[in-house]
CSV table of C-alpha atoms in Angstrom, one decimal:
chain,number,residue,atom,x,y,z
A,4,MET,CA,-13.6,-14.2,4.7
A,5,ASN,CA,-11.8,-10.8,5.2
A,6,ILE,CA,-8.4,-9.1,3.5
A,7,TYR,CA,-6.4,-7.1,5.6
A,8,VAL,CA,-4.1,-4.4,3.4
A,9,TYR,CA,-1.4,-2.7,5.3
A,10,SER,CA,0.3,0.4,3.5
A,11,ASP,CA,2.8,3.3,4.0
A,12,GLU,CA,4.4,5.6,1.4
A,13,SER,CA,8.1,6.7,0.6
A,14,GLY,CA,9.1,9.9,-0.8
A,15,VAL,CA,7.7,13.1,-1.4
A,16,PHE,CA,5.2,14.2,-4.4
A,17,ASP,CA,7.2,17.0,-5.5
A,18,LYS,CA,8.5,16.5,-9.2
A,19,GLU,CA,10.6,19.7,-8.9
A,20,HIS,CA,12.9,18.1,-6.4
A,21,ASN,CA,12.2,14.3,-6.7
A,22,ASP,CA,11.9,11.9,-9.3
A,23,TYR,CA,9.7,8.9,-7.4
A,24,PHE,CA,7.1,8.3,-5.0
A,25,VAL,CA,6.2,5.0,-3.7
A,26,PHE,CA,3.2,3.3,-2.1
A,27,ALA,CA,3.5,-0.3,-0.8
A,28,GLY,CA,2.7,-2.5,1.8
A,29,LEU,CA,1.1,-5.9,2.6
A,30,ILE,CA,-1.9,-8.1,1.7
A,31,CYS,CA,-3.1,-10.8,4.4
A,32,ILE,CA,-5.8,-13.0,3.1
A,33,GLY,CA,-7.9,-14.3,6.2
A,34,THR,CA,-7.8,-13.8,10.0
A,35,ASN,CA,-5.5,-16.5,10.4
A,36,GLU,CA,-3.0,-15.2,7.9
A,37,LYS,CA,-2.9,-11.8,9.7
A,38,GLU,CA,-2.2,-13.2,13.0
A,39,ILE,CA,0.6,-15.5,11.8
A,40,TRP,CA,2.5,-12.4,9.9
A,41,SER,CA,2.0,-10.4,12.8
A,42,ARG,CA,3.5,-13.0,15.4
A,43,LYS,CA,6.4,-13.4,12.7
A,44,TYR,CA,7.1,-9.7,12.3
A,45,SER,CA,6.9,-9.0,16.1
A,46,ALA,CA,9.3,-11.7,16.8
A,47,VAL,CA,12.0,-10.3,14.4
A,48,GLU,CA,11.3,-6.9,15.9
A,49,LYS,CA,12.0,-8.1,19.5
A,50,THR,CA,15.0,-9.7,18.4
A,51,LEU,CA,16.4,-6.7,16.9
A,52,ARG,CA,15.5,-4.3,19.7
A,53,LYS,CA,17.4,-6.8,22.1
A,54,SER,CA,20.3,-6.7,19.6
A,55,LYS,CA,20.5,-3.0,19.5
A,56,GLY,CA,19.4,-2.5,23.6
A,57,VAL,CA,16.5,-0.5,22.8
A,58,LYS,CA,13.4,-0.5,25.1
A,59,LEU,CA,10.2,-2.5,23.9
A,60,ASP,CA,8.3,0.6,22.8
A,61,TYR,CA,11.2,1.7,20.7
A,62,GLU,CA,9.4,2.2,17.0
A,63,LEU,CA,11.7,0.3,14.3
A,64,LYS,CA,10.8,2.5,11.4
A,65,ALA,CA,13.0,2.6,8.5
A,66,THR,CA,14.4,6.1,9.1
A,67,LYS,CA,15.5,4.9,12.6
A,68,ILE,CA,17.4,1.8,11.8
A,69,THR,CA,20.5,0.7,9.7
A,70,ASN,CA,20.5,-0.8,6.5
A,71,SER,CA,21.5,-4.1,7.8
A,72,GLU,CA,18.5,-3.9,10.2
A,73,LYS,CA,16.2,-3.0,7.6
A,74,GLY,CA,17.6,-6.0,5.4
A,75,LYS,CA,16.6,-8.5,8.3
A,76,LEU,CA,13.1,-6.9,8.5
A,77,PHE,CA,12.4,-7.0,5.0
A,78,ARG,CA,13.6,-10.7,4.4
A,79,SER,CA,11.2,-11.5,7.3
A,80,LEU,CA,8.5,-10.8,4.8
A,81,ASN,CA,9.9,-13.0,1.9
A,82,ASN,CA,6.7,-15.3,2.0
A,83,CYS,CA,4.2,-12.3,2.6
A,84,TYR,CA,2.2,-11.3,-0.3
A,85,LYS,CA,3.4,-7.3,-1.0
A,86,PHE,CA,2.4,-4.7,-3.5
A,87,GLY,CA,3.5,-1.3,-4.7
A,88,VAL,CA,3.3,1.5,-7.0
A,89,VAL,CA,6.1,3.4,-8.3
A,90,ILE,CA,5.4,7.0,-9.4
A,91,ARG,CA,7.7,8.7,-12.0
A,92,GLU,CA,7.1,12.0,-11.0
A,93,LYS,CA,8.5,13.5,-14.1
A,94,ASN,CA,6.4,12.0,-16.0
A,95,VAL,CA,3.1,13.0,-14.2
A,96,LEU,CA,1.3,15.8,-15.9
A,97,ASP,CA,2.3,19.4,-14.5
A,98,ARG,CA,-1.3,20.5,-13.8
A,99,ILE,CA,-1.5,17.8,-11.4
A,100,TYR,CA,0.6,19.6,-9.2
A,101,TYR,CA,-1.1,22.8,-9.1
A,102,SER,CA,-3.4,22.3,-6.1
A,103,LYS,CA,-3.3,20.0,-3.0
A,104,LYS,CA,-6.7,18.7,-4.2
A,105,ASP,CA,-5.5,17.5,-7.6
A,106,LYS,CA,-2.4,15.8,-6.0
A,107,GLN,CA,-4.3,13.9,-3.6
A,108,ARG,CA,-6.7,12.6,-5.9
A,109,TYR,CA,-3.9,11.3,-8.1
A,110,LEU,CA,-2.2,9.8,-5.3
A,111,ASP,CA,-5.5,8.0,-4.4
A,112,TYR,CA,-5.6,6.7,-7.9
A,113,ALA,CA,-2.2,5.4,-7.9
A,114,TYR,CA,-3.1,3.4,-4.3
A,115,LYS,CA,-6.2,2.0,-5.6
A,116,ILE,CA,-4.8,1.0,-9.0
A,117,ALA,CA,-1.9,-0.8,-7.0
A,118,VAL,CA,-4.1,-2.6,-4.8
A,119,LYS,CA,-6.5,-3.5,-7.5
A,120,ARG,CA,-3.7,-5.1,-9.6
A,121,ALA,CA,-2.4,-7.1,-6.7
A,122,PHE,CA,-5.9,-8.5,-5.9
A,123,GLU,CA,-6.4,-9.3,-9.6
A,124,ASN,CA,-3.2,-11.3,-9.7
A,125,LEU,CA,-4.1,-12.9,-6.3
A,126,ILE,CA,-7.2,-13.9,-8.0
A,127,ASN,CA,-5.6,-15.3,-11.1
A,128,ILE,CA,-3.0,-17.5,-9.1
A,129,LYS,CA,-6.2,-18.7,-7.1
A,130,SER,CA,-5.0,-17.6,-3.9
A,131,PHE,CA,-8.5,-16.9,-3.0
A,132,ASP,CA,-12.2,-16.9,-4.2
A,133,PRO,CA,-13.3,-13.2,-4.6
A,134,ASN,CA,-16.8,-14.3,-4.1
A,135,GLN,CA,-16.0,-15.4,-0.7
A,136,VAL,CA,-14.6,-11.9,0.4
A,137,GLU,CA,-16.8,-10.1,3.0
A,138,ARG,CA,-14.9,-7.4,4.2
A,139,ILE,CA,-11.7,-5.6,3.3
A,140,TYR,CA,-9.8,-3.6,6.0
A,141,PHE,CA,-7.4,-1.0,4.9
A,142,TYR,CA,-4.7,0.3,7.3
A,143,VAL,CA,-2.7,3.1,6.0
A,144,ASP,CA,-0.1,5.1,7.9
A,145,GLU,CA,-1.5,8.5,9.0
A,146,HIS,CA,0.0,11.4,7.4
A,147,THR,CA,-1.0,15.1,6.4
A,148,THR,CA,-4.2,14.4,4.4
A,149,ALA,CA,-6.9,16.4,5.1
A,150,THR,CA,-10.1,14.9,6.5
A,151,ASN,CA,-12.2,15.4,3.6
A,152,GLY,CA,-9.4,13.8,1.6
A,153,ARG,CA,-9.7,10.5,3.8
A,154,TYR,CA,-13.4,10.4,3.0
A,155,GLU,CA,-12.6,10.7,-0.6
A,156,LEU,CA,-9.9,7.8,-0.7
A,157,GLN,CA,-12.7,5.7,1.2
A,158,GLU,CA,-15.4,6.5,-1.3
A,159,SER,CA,-12.8,5.7,-4.1
A,160,LEU,CA,-12.0,2.2,-2.7
A,161,GLU,CA,-15.9,1.5,-2.2
A,162,GLN,CA,-16.3,2.4,-5.7
A,163,GLU,CA,-13.6,0.3,-7.1
A,164,PHE,CA,-14.0,-3.1,-5.1
A,165,LYS,CA,-17.7,-2.8,-3.8
A,166,LEU,CA,-20.0,-0.8,-6.2
A,167,GLY,CA,-18.2,-0.9,-9.7
A,168,THR,CA,-17.0,2.1,-11.7
A,169,TYR,CA,-18.1,4.1,-14.8
A,170,ASN,CA,-16.4,5.3,-17.8
A,171,TYR,CA,-18.8,8.1,-18.8
A,172,GLN,CA,-17.0,8.7,-22.0
A,173,TYR,CA,-17.5,5.5,-23.3
A,174,ASP,CA,-20.7,4.7,-21.5
A,175,THR,CA,-19.3,1.6,-19.9
A,176,TYR,CA,-19.7,-0.2,-16.6
A,177,TYR,CA,-17.0,-2.2,-14.8
A,178,PRO,CA,-18.3,-4.4,-12.1
A,179,PRO,CA,-16.4,-4.7,-8.9
A,180,ILE,CA,-14.0,-7.7,-8.4
A,181,PHE,CA,-15.9,-8.5,-5.1
A,182,ARG,CA,-19.6,-9.1,-5.8
A,183,ASN,CA,-20.6,-10.1,-2.4
A,184,ILE,CA,-18.6,-7.8,-0.3
A,185,LYS,CA,-20.2,-6.2,2.6
A,186,ASP,CA,-18.0,-3.7,3.8
A,187,ILE,CA,-14.9,-1.8,3.0
A,188,GLN,CA,-12.9,0.0,5.9
A,189,LEU,CA,-10.2,2.4,5.9
A,190,GLN,CA,-8.3,3.5,9.1
A,191,TYR,CA,-5.4,5.9,9.1
A,192,CYS,CA,-3.3,4.8,12.0
A,193,ASN,CA,0.1,5.4,13.9
A,194,SER,CA,2.6,3.0,12.8
A,195,GLU,CA,4.0,3.1,16.3
A,196,SER,CA,0.7,1.2,17.4
A,197,LYS,CA,0.3,-0.9,14.4
A,198,LEU,CA,2.8,-3.6,13.7
A,199,LEU,CA,1.9,-4.2,10.3
A,200,VAL,CA,2.0,-0.8,9.1
A,201,ARG,CA,5.4,-0.6,10.6
A,202,ALA,CA,6.0,-3.6,8.0
A,203,ALA,CA,4.6,-1.8,5.4
A,204,ASP,CA,7.0,1.2,6.2
A,205,ILE,CA,9.9,-1.2,5.6
A,206,VAL,CA,8.7,-2.8,2.1
A,207,ALA,CA,8.0,1.0,0.8
A,208,ASN,CA,11.4,2.0,1.9
A,209,LYS,CA,13.2,-0.8,0.2
A,210,ILE,CA,11.3,-0.1,-3.1
A,211,TYR,CA,12.0,3.6,-2.7
A,212,TYR,CA,15.4,3.0,-2.2
A,213,LEU,CA,15.6,0.7,-5.3
A,214,ALA,CA,13.6,2.9,-7.5
A,215,ARG,CA,15.7,6.0,-6.6
A,216,ASN,CA,18.8,4.0,-7.7
A,217,GLU,CA,17.1,2.9,-10.9
A,218,MET,CA,17.1,-0.6,-10.0
A,219,PHE,CA,13.9,-1.7,-11.6
A,220,SER,CA,14.3,-5.2,-12.4
A,221,ASP,CA,15.5,-5.8,-8.7
A,222,ILE,CA,12.0,-4.4,-7.7
A,223,SER,CA,10.3,-6.8,-10.0
A,224,ASN,CA,12.1,-9.5,-8.7
A,225,ILE,CA,11.1,-9.2,-4.9
A,226,SER,CA,9.5,-12.2,-3.9
A,227,LYS,CA,5.9,-12.3,-4.0
A,228,MET,CA,5.9,-8.7,-5.3
A,229,ASN,CA,3.0,-7.2,-7.6
A,230,ILE,CA,4.3,-3.9,-8.6
A,231,VAL,CA,3.0,-1.1,-11.0
A,232,PHE,CA,4.7,1.7,-12.3
A,233,LEU,CA,3.1,5.2,-13.0
A,234,PRO,CA,2.3,6.8,-15.3
């Protein structure tokens, strides 16, 4: 069995001018579920494009559509499993903002933890058997991450979910969630050409809006959502 993770970010990681930063997205368990949600989301997009009178290649990103249209797209994902992390930027250590590398490492950590907690929750509610998972595909909206930063995120995900992690301070090993996994793939892609990354954009935008308005209970009450708040 394969798992597909689609994600996007919302906000700017800069505590001087911003309070919150968000990663969020969708998790599809198995190829069949991925195809089902692709068809459903595509149908809603087509209806919106028709009502707006725009071409089929018009990208329905959150920044290009009305709040009402965003609401329709978001509601179409009610029964799809969603995950997210809200970073409270004012609480992040100042030194993390001093270099691009430290900022990227922290964002990679936040992303990885959000996905891990979502996986753990899905396993706890018996949505899938972790021992049956062979591959995980991560699709992330492309942004300004440097090439070496992309490799570091790939390695971090492999370490967490395939190899296991160490706490050297306490000489402790934490085994991976997926003991039989064969491969983890990370792909940065343009949301214009990746349908469910556009869906992830809508989810991230919704959570970011609620966080900025400090409607945290509303975030926690989103249908089929596993949310993490950091730090």
